């Protein structure tokens, strides 16, 4: 059952989402060749606690870390390790925070130094597909309208859309109804309702859509060993339209990137 949120609850969720956004902005300043994902994980835990929240992933379903860090062919759920990040890697950083009894859940795939052009294109298309999907999150549409839009856009570029892993409703629980797949058929699935909040998160592979899980019980990798990208935003349905609760603005500020990609999904400008 979809849990509707009041405007007040949505504003509390925005606080949680922005703590995650700020954490990812801090990570953007620190992630570079020679740094380990375990070091980033410790930084993130300290940062989240210093901002009056608790890590949303740590301990959830037995998760041993604050961040899930997926490198190159790792799709999602990569556990932080002591292996240094290398020039040319891509690293998906997925992070959650719990504040005021509500969760934020947000992800970005970082380029480390000079990345292969075909890999950079994968990241660009995957992030674009996130916003393509968000545009379909509006009153009168259904769950698979979002998935269809993401699938059409990314498969149109020749990429594989992961089937086994999906976005989700978000609130007092990390995972609420409805599941939000990145594939589907128009007009199918649960009807969107005012006040719902979802995490939309395309997980797109350069090659095959097929994946497998590593022996650690967490890390998901592509079956063909080709790179995978992952981007995620928290979105509320307000006045029938999608409203971003999370932002990449802190990441972009750290990296010196100018972008207006989020403006259409905000009633008021965000000041960072």
PDB file of C-alpha atoms in Angstrom:
ATOM      1  CA  UNK A   1       0.000   0.000   0.000  1.00  0.00           C
ATOM      2  CA  UNK A   2       1.333   3.438  -0.977  1.00  0.00           C
ATOM      3  CA  UNK A   3       1.881   5.703   2.029  1.00  0.00           C
ATOM      4  CA  UNK A   4       0.840   9.312   1.342  1.00  0.00           C
ATOM      5  CA  UNK A   5       2.829  12.008   3.111  1.00  0.00           C
ATOM      6  CA  UNK A   6       1.604  15.373   4.349  1.00  0.00           C
ATOM      7  CA  UNK A   7       3.369  18.547   3.229  1.00  0.00           C
ATOM      8  CA  UNK A   8       4.995  18.701   6.673  1.00  0.00           C
ATOM      9  CA  UNK A   9       6.266  15.143   6.362  1.00  0.00           C
ATOM     10  CA  UNK A  10       7.602  15.848   2.878  1.00  0.00           C
ATOM     11  CA  UNK A  11       9.581  18.774   4.261  1.00  0.00           C
ATOM     12  CA  UNK A  12      11.063  16.480   6.924  1.00  0.00           C
ATOM     13  CA  UNK A  13      11.971  14.052   4.127  1.00  0.00           C
ATOM     14  CA  UNK A  14      13.614  16.898   2.236  1.00  0.00           C
ATOM     15  CA  UNK A  15      15.867  17.454   5.282  1.00  0.00           C
ATOM     16  CA  UNK A  16      16.885  13.787   5.240  1.00  0.00           C
ATOM     17  CA  UNK A  17      17.439  13.812   1.489  1.00  0.00           C
ATOM     18  CA  UNK A  18      19.582  16.965   1.662  1.00  0.00           C
ATOM     19  CA  UNK A  19      21.785  15.469   4.370  1.00  0.00           C
ATOM     20  CA  UNK A  20      22.531  12.662   1.905  1.00  0.00           C
ATOM     21  CA  UNK A  21      23.074  15.237  -0.861  1.00  0.00           C
ATOM     22  CA  UNK A  22      25.556  17.137   1.318  1.00  0.00           C
ATOM     23  CA  UNK A  23      27.307  13.880   2.197  1.00  0.00           C
ATOM     24  CA  UNK A  24      27.731  13.100  -1.499  1.00  0.00           C
ATOM     25  CA  UNK A  25      29.052  16.638  -1.984  1.00  0.00           C
ATOM     26  CA  UNK A  26      31.679  15.979   0.685  1.00  0.00           C
ATOM     27  CA  UNK A  27      32.536  12.681  -1.022  1.00  0.00           C
ATOM     28  CA  UNK A  28      32.956  14.564  -4.319  1.00  0.00           C
ATOM     29  CA  UNK A  29      35.729  16.609  -2.697  1.00  0.00           C
ATOM     30  CA  UNK A  30      37.495  13.532  -1.319  1.00  0.00           C
ATOM     31  CA  UNK A  31      37.118  10.825  -3.969  1.00  0.00           C
ATOM     32  CA  UNK A  32      40.287  10.525  -6.046  1.00  0.00           C
ATOM     33  CA  UNK A  33      42.962   8.019  -7.054  1.00  0.00           C
ATOM     34  CA  UNK A  34      44.666   6.423  -4.029  1.00  0.00           C
ATOM     35  CA  UNK A  35      41.711   6.879  -1.674  1.00  0.00           C
ATOM     36  CA  UNK A  36      39.944   3.713  -0.546  1.00  0.00           C
ATOM     37  CA  UNK A  37      36.180   3.297  -0.434  1.00  0.00           C
ATOM     38  CA  UNK A  38      36.562   2.243   3.205  1.00  0.00           C
ATOM     39  CA  UNK A  39      38.094   5.655   3.969  1.00  0.00           C
ATOM     40  CA  UNK A  40      35.158   7.332   2.226  1.00  0.00           C
ATOM     41  CA  UNK A  41      32.763   5.200   4.236  1.00  0.00           C
ATOM     42  CA  UNK A  42      34.213   6.382   7.561  1.00  0.00           C
ATOM     43  CA  UNK A  43      34.102  10.017   6.392  1.00  0.00           C
ATOM     44  CA  UNK A  44      30.456   9.625   5.416  1.00  0.00           C
ATOM     45  CA  UNK A  45      29.442   8.104   8.746  1.00  0.00           C
ATOM     46  CA  UNK A  46      31.091  10.939  10.671  1.00  0.00           C
ATOM     47  CA  UNK A  47      29.577  13.574   8.370  1.00  0.00           C
ATOM     48  CA  UNK A  48      26.021  12.206   8.679  1.00  0.00           C
ATOM     49  CA  UNK A  49      26.210  11.961  12.469  1.00  0.00           C
ATOM     50  CA  UNK A  50      27.683  15.464  12.692  1.00  0.00           C
ATOM     51  CA  UNK A  51      24.609  16.719  10.814  1.00  0.00           C
ATOM     52  CA  UNK A  52      22.161  15.301  13.334  1.00  0.00           C
ATOM     53  CA  UNK A  53      21.221  12.159  11.459  1.00  0.00           C
ATOM     54  CA  UNK A  54      22.182   8.492  11.520  1.00  0.00           C
ATOM     55  CA  UNK A  55      23.417   6.407   8.569  1.00  0.00           C
ATOM     56  CA  UNK A  56      20.423   4.889   6.852  1.00  0.00           C
ATOM     57  CA  UNK A  57      22.154   1.799   5.481  1.00  0.00           C
ATOM     58  CA  UNK A  58      24.358   0.831   8.434  1.00  0.00           C
ATOM     59  CA  UNK A  59      22.747  -2.205  10.048  1.00  0.00           C
ATOM     60  CA  UNK A  60      19.769  -2.206   7.663  1.00  0.00           C
ATOM     61  CA  UNK A  61      19.234  -5.816   6.509  1.00  0.00           C
ATOM     62  CA  UNK A  62      22.620  -6.482   8.106  1.00  0.00           C
ATOM     63  CA  UNK A  63      24.464  -3.928   5.940  1.00  0.00           C
ATOM     64  CA  UNK A  64      27.962  -3.404   7.443  1.00  0.00           C
ATOM     65  CA  UNK A  65      28.610   0.077   6.004  1.00  0.00           C
ATOM     66  CA  UNK A  66      27.323   3.630   5.697  1.00  0.00           C
ATOM     67  CA  UNK A  67      28.000   3.780   1.956  1.00  0.00           C
ATOM     68  CA  UNK A  68      27.553   1.253  -0.791  1.00  0.00           C
ATOM     69  CA  UNK A  69      30.408   1.852  -3.241  1.00  0.00           C
ATOM     70  CA  UNK A  70      30.252   0.079  -6.594  1.00  0.00           C
ATOM     71  CA  UNK A  71      33.327   0.300  -8.822  1.00  0.00           C
ATOM     72  CA  UNK A  72      33.373  -0.192 -12.614  1.00  0.00           C
ATOM     73  CA  UNK A  73      31.461  -3.429 -13.366  1.00  0.00           C
ATOM     74  CA  UNK A  74      29.824  -3.413  -9.941  1.00  0.00           C
ATOM     75  CA  UNK A  75      26.209  -2.376 -10.434  1.00  0.00           C
ATOM     76  CA  UNK A  76      25.088  -1.645  -6.859  1.00  0.00           C
ATOM     77  CA  UNK A  77      25.534  -2.775  -3.233  1.00  0.00           C
ATOM     78  CA  UNK A  78      29.338  -2.820  -3.416  1.00  0.00           C
ATOM     79  CA  UNK A  79      30.830  -3.042   0.051  1.00  0.00           C
ATOM     80  CA  UNK A  80      33.630  -0.564   0.882  1.00  0.00           C
ATOM     81  CA  UNK A  81      37.127  -2.094   0.812  1.00  0.00           C
ATOM     82  CA  UNK A  82      40.781  -1.193   1.395  1.00  0.00           C
ATOM     83  CA  UNK A  83      41.543  -1.312  -2.337  1.00  0.00           C
ATOM     84  CA  UNK A  84      42.610   2.152  -3.558  1.00  0.00           C
ATOM     85  CA  UNK A  85      40.503   3.807  -6.247  1.00  0.00           C
ATOM     86  CA  UNK A  86      42.393   4.156  -9.533  1.00  0.00           C
ATOM     87  CA  UNK A  87      42.570   6.720 -12.314  1.00  0.00           C
ATOM     88  CA  UNK A  88      39.915   5.905 -14.927  1.00  0.00           C
ATOM     89  CA  UNK A  89      37.583   4.118 -12.505  1.00  0.00           C
ATOM     90  CA  UNK A  90      33.935   4.966 -12.076  1.00  0.00           C
ATOM     91  CA  UNK A  91      32.470   4.676  -8.583  1.00  0.00           C
ATOM     92  CA  UNK A  92      28.763   4.633  -7.786  1.00  0.00           C
ATOM     93  CA  UNK A  93      28.240   5.958  -4.263  1.00  0.00           C
ATOM     94  CA  UNK A  94      24.840   5.133  -2.748  1.00  0.00           C
ATOM     95  CA  UNK A  95      24.032   6.669   0.632  1.00  0.00           C
ATOM     96  CA  UNK A  96      21.126   6.837   3.065  1.00  0.00           C
ATOM     97  CA  UNK A  97      20.365   8.927   6.135  1.00  0.00           C
ATOM     98  CA  UNK A  98      17.655   8.783   8.787  1.00  0.00           C
ATOM     99  CA  UNK A  99      16.498  11.977  10.486  1.00  0.00           C
ATOM    100  CA  UNK A 100      13.192  12.883  12.141  1.00  0.00           C
ATOM    101  CA  UNK A 101      12.085   9.271  11.545  1.00  0.00           C
ATOM    102  CA  UNK A 102      12.299   9.669   7.751  1.00  0.00           C
ATOM    103  CA  UNK A 103      14.840   8.321   5.275  1.00  0.00           C
ATOM    104  CA  UNK A 104      16.784   9.947   2.471  1.00  0.00           C
ATOM    105  CA  UNK A 105      18.354   7.680  -0.201  1.00  0.00           C
ATOM    106  CA  UNK A 106      20.444   9.085  -3.010  1.00  0.00           C
ATOM    107  CA  UNK A 107      23.213   7.982  -5.403  1.00  0.00           C
ATOM    108  CA  UNK A 108      25.708   9.340  -7.921  1.00  0.00           C
ATOM    109  CA  UNK A 109      28.324   7.701 -10.142  1.00  0.00           C
ATOM    110  CA  UNK A 110      31.651   9.546 -10.025  1.00  0.00           C
ATOM    111  CA  UNK A 111      34.317   9.688 -12.727  1.00  0.00           C
ATOM    112  CA  UNK A 112      37.820   9.280 -11.298  1.00  0.00           C
ATOM    113  CA  UNK A 113      40.216  11.369 -13.356  1.00  0.00           C
ATOM    114  CA  UNK A 114      40.206  10.682 -17.086  1.00  0.00           C
ATOM    115  CA  UNK A 115      37.558   8.087 -17.889  1.00  0.00           C
ATOM    116  CA  UNK A 116      37.163   6.270 -21.211  1.00  0.00           C
ATOM    117  CA  UNK A 117      34.863   8.164 -23.577  1.00  0.00           C
ATOM    118  CA  UNK A 118      32.428   5.253 -23.925  1.00  0.00           C
ATOM    119  CA  UNK A 119      32.197   5.017 -20.139  1.00  0.00           C
ATOM    120  CA  UNK A 120      31.579   8.742 -19.813  1.00  0.00           C
ATOM    121  CA  UNK A 121      28.773   8.385 -22.369  1.00  0.00           C
ATOM    122  CA  UNK A 122      27.197   5.602 -20.279  1.00  0.00           C
ATOM    123  CA  UNK A 123      27.158   7.878 -17.230  1.00  0.00           C
ATOM    124  CA  UNK A 124      25.723  10.780 -19.197  1.00  0.00           C
ATOM    125  CA  UNK A 125      22.893   8.726 -20.692  1.00  0.00           C
ATOM    126  CA  UNK A 126      22.088   7.050 -17.379  1.00  0.00           C
ATOM    127  CA  UNK A 127      21.812  10.407 -15.588  1.00  0.00           C
ATOM    128  CA  UNK A 128      19.715  11.812 -18.419  1.00  0.00           C
ATOM    129  CA  UNK A 129      17.423   8.781 -18.158  1.00  0.00           C
ATOM    130  CA  UNK A 130      16.846   9.575 -14.486  1.00  0.00           C
ATOM    131  CA  UNK A 131      15.264  12.898 -15.424  1.00  0.00           C
ATOM    132  CA  UNK A 132      13.396  11.303 -18.339  1.00  0.00           C
ATOM    133  CA  UNK A 133      11.841   8.967 -15.770  1.00  0.00           C
ATOM    134  CA  UNK A 134      11.145  11.720 -13.222  1.00  0.00           C
ATOM    135  CA  UNK A 135       9.138  13.648 -15.835  1.00  0.00           C
ATOM    136  CA  UNK A 136       6.709  10.717 -15.988  1.00  0.00           C
ATOM    137  CA  UNK A 137       6.165  10.750 -12.210  1.00  0.00           C
ATOM    138  CA  UNK A 138       2.989  12.811 -12.237  1.00  0.00           C
ATOM    139  CA  UNK A 139      -0.679  12.547 -11.393  1.00  0.00           C
ATOM    140  CA  UNK A 140      -2.576  10.354 -13.837  1.00  0.00           C
ATOM    141  CA  UNK A 141       0.435   8.197 -14.679  1.00  0.00           C
ATOM    142  CA  UNK A 142       1.383   4.771 -13.383  1.00  0.00           C
ATOM    143  CA  UNK A 143       4.547   3.066 -12.143  1.00  0.00           C
ATOM    144  CA  UNK A 144       5.509   1.503 -15.457  1.00  0.00           C
ATOM    145  CA  UNK A 145       5.197   4.828 -17.302  1.00  0.00           C
ATOM    146  CA  UNK A 146       8.405   5.822 -15.486  1.00  0.00           C
ATOM    147  CA  UNK A 147      10.069   2.472 -16.179  1.00  0.00           C
ATOM    148  CA  UNK A 148       9.045   2.544 -19.851  1.00  0.00           C
ATOM    149  CA  UNK A 149      10.548   6.006 -20.339  1.00  0.00           C
ATOM    150  CA  UNK A 150      13.869   5.006 -18.734  1.00  0.00           C
ATOM    151  CA  UNK A 151      14.015   1.742 -20.664  1.00  0.00           C
ATOM    152  CA  UNK A 152      13.226   3.340 -24.023  1.00  0.00           C
ATOM    153  CA  UNK A 153      15.818   6.060 -23.535  1.00  0.00           C
ATOM    154  CA  UNK A 154      18.681   3.817 -22.384  1.00  0.00           C
ATOM    155  CA  UNK A 155      18.011   0.854 -24.685  1.00  0.00           C
ATOM    156  CA  UNK A 156      17.834   3.390 -27.509  1.00  0.00           C
ATOM    157  CA  UNK A 157      21.528   4.012 -26.800  1.00  0.00           C
ATOM    158  CA  UNK A 158      22.272   0.280 -26.861  1.00  0.00           C
ATOM    159  CA  UNK A 159      22.545  -0.243 -23.088  1.00  0.00           C
ATOM    160  CA  UNK A 160      21.212  -2.990 -20.826  1.00  0.00           C
ATOM    161  CA  UNK A 161      18.557  -2.211 -18.190  1.00  0.00           C
ATOM    162  CA  UNK A 162      18.904  -4.235 -14.997  1.00  0.00           C
ATOM    163  CA  UNK A 163      15.648  -6.084 -14.202  1.00  0.00           C
ATOM    164  CA  UNK A 164      16.265  -7.602 -10.761  1.00  0.00           C
ATOM    165  CA  UNK A 165      16.909  -4.306  -8.938  1.00  0.00           C
ATOM    166  CA  UNK A 166      14.405  -1.468  -8.753  1.00  0.00           C
ATOM    167  CA  UNK A 167      13.647   1.899  -7.206  1.00  0.00           C
ATOM    168  CA  UNK A 168      11.080   2.134  -4.428  1.00  0.00           C
ATOM    169  CA  UNK A 169       8.759   4.155  -2.262  1.00  0.00           C
ATOM    170  CA  UNK A 170      10.472   6.003   0.577  1.00  0.00           C
ATOM    171  CA  UNK A 171       9.379   7.289   3.981  1.00  0.00           C
ATOM    172  CA  UNK A 172       9.549   6.017   7.537  1.00  0.00           C
ATOM    173  CA  UNK A 173      10.920   2.852   5.957  1.00  0.00           C
ATOM    174  CA  UNK A 174      13.786   2.733   3.511  1.00  0.00           C
ATOM    175  CA  UNK A 175      11.738   0.580   1.160  1.00  0.00           C
ATOM    176  CA  UNK A 176       8.013   1.236   0.826  1.00  0.00           C
ATOM    177  CA  UNK A 177       5.468   0.594  -1.895  1.00  0.00           C
ATOM    178  CA  UNK A 178       5.577   0.879  -4.804  1.00  0.00           C
ATOM    179  CA  UNK A 179       8.537  -0.834  -6.433  1.00  0.00           C
ATOM    180  CA  UNK A 180       9.823   1.403  -9.255  1.00  0.00           C
ATOM    181  CA  UNK A 181      11.367  -0.708 -12.030  1.00  0.00           C
ATOM    182  CA  UNK A 182      13.464   0.889 -14.761  1.00  0.00           C
ATOM    183  CA  UNK A 183      11.569  -0.971 -17.463  1.00  0.00           C
ATOM    184  CA  UNK A 184       7.919  -1.607 -18.241  1.00  0.00           C
ATOM    185  CA  UNK A 185       4.922  -0.926 -20.446  1.00  0.00           C
ATOM    186  CA  UNK A 186       2.954   2.294 -20.595  1.00  0.00           C
ATOM    187  CA  UNK A 187      -0.217   2.429 -18.523  1.00  0.00           C
ATOM    188  CA  UNK A 188       0.654  -0.460 -16.224  1.00  0.00           C
ATOM    189  CA  UNK A 189       1.362  -0.645 -12.504  1.00  0.00           C
ATOM    190  CA  UNK A 190       0.069   1.276  -9.500  1.00  0.00           C
ATOM    191  CA  UNK A 191      -1.475   4.695 -10.052  1.00  0.00           C
ATOM    192  CA  UNK A 192       0.510   7.643  -8.702  1.00  0.00           C
ATOM    193  CA  UNK A 193      -1.195   9.629  -5.947  1.00  0.00           C
ATOM    194  CA  UNK A 194      -0.626  13.068  -4.453  1.00  0.00           C
ATOM    195  CA  UNK A 195       1.827  13.079  -1.540  1.00  0.00           C
ATOM    196  CA  UNK A 196       3.730   9.924  -2.424  1.00  0.00           C
ATOM    197  CA  UNK A 197       7.546   9.895  -2.323  1.00  0.00           C
ATOM    198  CA  UNK A 198       9.743   7.570  -4.361  1.00  0.00           C
ATOM    199  CA  UNK A 199      13.405   6.900  -5.040  1.00  0.00           C
ATOM    200  CA  UNK A 200      13.910   6.653  -8.794  1.00  0.00           C
ATOM    201  CA  UNK A 201      17.229   5.028  -9.640  1.00  0.00           C
ATOM    202  CA  UNK A 202      18.248   3.810 -13.094  1.00  0.00           C
ATOM    203  CA  UNK A 203      20.872   1.037 -12.979  1.00  0.00           C
ATOM    204  CA  UNK A 204      22.182   0.777 -16.523  1.00  0.00           C
ATOM    205  CA  UNK A 205      24.863  -1.508 -17.974  1.00  0.00           C
ATOM    206  CA  UNK A 206      27.119  -0.803 -20.920  1.00  0.00           C
ATOM    207  CA  UNK A 207      26.548  -4.344 -22.186  1.00  0.00           C
ATOM    208  CA  UNK A 208      24.195  -7.099 -21.114  1.00  0.00           C
ATOM    209  CA  UNK A 209      21.362  -6.458 -18.659  1.00  0.00           C
ATOM    210  CA  UNK A 210      22.328  -9.678 -16.874  1.00  0.00           C
ATOM    211  CA  UNK A 211      23.906  -9.524 -13.432  1.00  0.00           C
ATOM    212  CA  UNK A 212      25.201 -11.793 -10.672  1.00  0.00           C
ATOM    213  CA  UNK A 213      25.884 -11.486  -6.956  1.00  0.00           C
ATOM    214  CA  UNK A 214      29.356 -11.950  -5.483  1.00  0.00           C
ATOM    215  CA  UNK A 215      30.111 -14.304  -2.596  1.00  0.00           C
ATOM    216  CA  UNK A 216      30.026 -11.432  -0.084  1.00  0.00           C
ATOM    217  CA  UNK A 217      26.241 -11.607  -0.376  1.00  0.00           C
ATOM    218  CA  UNK A 218      25.990  -7.934  -1.322  1.00  0.00           C
ATOM    219  CA  UNK A 219      27.959  -6.817  -4.356  1.00  0.00           C
ATOM    220  CA  UNK A 220      26.114  -7.063  -7.679  1.00  0.00           C
ATOM    221  CA  UNK A 221      28.218  -7.134 -10.877  1.00  0.00           C
ATOM    222  CA  UNK A 222      27.520  -7.277 -14.597  1.00  0.00           C
ATOM    223  CA  UNK A 223      27.792 -10.772 -16.065  1.00  0.00           C
ATOM    224  CA  UNK A 224      29.937  -9.573 -18.973  1.00  0.00           C
ATOM    225  CA  UNK A 225      32.303  -7.484 -16.831  1.00  0.00           C
ATOM    226  CA  UNK A 226      31.404  -4.220 -18.579  1.00  0.00           C
ATOM    227  CA  UNK A 227      30.816  -1.002 -16.595  1.00  0.00           C
ATOM    228  CA  UNK A 228      27.517  -0.074 -14.979  1.00  0.00           C
ATOM    229  CA  UNK A 229      26.151   3.321 -13.892  1.00  0.00           C
ATOM    230  CA  UNK A 230      23.687   4.243 -11.132  1.00  0.00           C
ATOM    231  CA  UNK A 231      22.006   7.571 -10.367  1.00  0.00           C
ATOM    232  CA  UNK A 232      19.210   8.122  -7.832  1.00  0.00           C
ATOM    233  CA  UNK A 233      16.974  10.982  -6.680  1.00  0.00           C
ATOM    234  CA  UNK A 234      14.236  11.243  -4.044  1.00  0.00           C
ATOM    235  CA  UNK A 235      11.077  12.709  -5.583  1.00  0.00           C
ATOM    236  CA  UNK A 236       7.725  13.784  -4.087  1.00  0.00           C
ATOM    237  CA  UNK A 237       4.453  14.193  -5.963  1.00  0.00           C
ATOM    238  CA  UNK A 238       3.235  17.704  -5.065  1.00  0.00           C
ATOM    239  CA  UNK A 239       0.348  19.447  -6.834  1.00  0.00           C
ATOM    240  CA  UNK A 240       0.382  16.591  -9.310  1.00  0.00           C
ATOM    241  CA  UNK A 241       3.996  17.162 -10.397  1.00  0.00           C
ATOM    242  CA  UNK A 242       7.416  15.773  -9.437  1.00  0.00           C
ATOM    243  CA  UNK A 243       9.362  17.763  -6.840  1.00  0.00           C
ATOM    244  CA  UNK A 244      13.005  16.887  -6.172  1.00  0.00           C
ATOM    245  CA  UNK A 245      13.867  16.437  -2.502  1.00  0.00           C
ATOM    246  CA  UNK A 246      17.512  15.522  -3.166  1.00  0.00           C
ATOM    247  CA  UNK A 247      20.038  17.439  -5.268  1.00  0.00           C
ATOM    248  CA  UNK A 248      23.345  16.990  -7.055  1.00  0.00           C
ATOM    249  CA  UNK A 249      24.133  20.690  -6.492  1.00  0.00           C
ATOM    250  CA  UNK A 250      26.599  19.962  -3.656  1.00  0.00           C
ATOM    251  CA  UNK A 251      28.451  17.492  -5.880  1.00  0.00           C
ATOM    252  CA  UNK A 252      28.547  19.976  -8.738  1.00  0.00           C
ATOM    253  CA  UNK A 253      29.777  22.758  -6.464  1.00  0.00           C
ATOM    254  CA  UNK A 254      32.644  20.530  -5.299  1.00  0.00           C
ATOM    255  CA  UNK A 255      33.520  19.553  -8.866  1.00  0.00           C
ATOM    256  CA  UNK A 256      33.079  23.000 -10.412  1.00  0.00           C
ATOM    257  CA  UNK A 257      30.207  21.909 -12.662  1.00  0.00           C
ATOM    258  CA  UNK A 258      27.495  24.324 -13.822  1.00  0.00           C
ATOM    259  CA  UNK A 259      24.085  22.714 -14.323  1.00  0.00           C
ATOM    260  CA  UNK A 260      20.412  23.695 -14.497  1.00  0.00           C
ATOM    261  CA  UNK A 261      19.168  20.117 -14.973  1.00  0.00           C
ATOM    262  CA  UNK A 262      17.141  20.109 -11.744  1.00  0.00           C
ATOM    263  CA  UNK A 263      15.384  23.459 -12.151  1.00  0.00           C
ATOM    264  CA  UNK A 264      12.241  22.115 -13.807  1.00  0.00           C
ATOM    265  CA  UNK A 265      11.620  19.878 -10.801  1.00  0.00           C
ATOM    266  CA  UNK A 266      11.672  22.638  -8.171  1.00  0.00           C
ATOM    267  CA  UNK A 267       8.972  25.106  -7.199  1.00  0.00           C
ATOM    268  CA  UNK A 268      11.628  27.279  -5.550  1.00  0.00           C
ATOM    269  CA  UNK A 269      15.312  27.677  -6.475  1.00  0.00           C
ATOM    270  CA  UNK A 270      17.768  25.776  -4.290  1.00  0.00           C
ATOM    271  CA  UNK A 271      20.535  27.815  -2.670  1.00  0.00           C
ATOM    272  CA  UNK A 272      23.763  25.923  -2.010  1.00  0.00           C
TER     273      UNK A 272
END
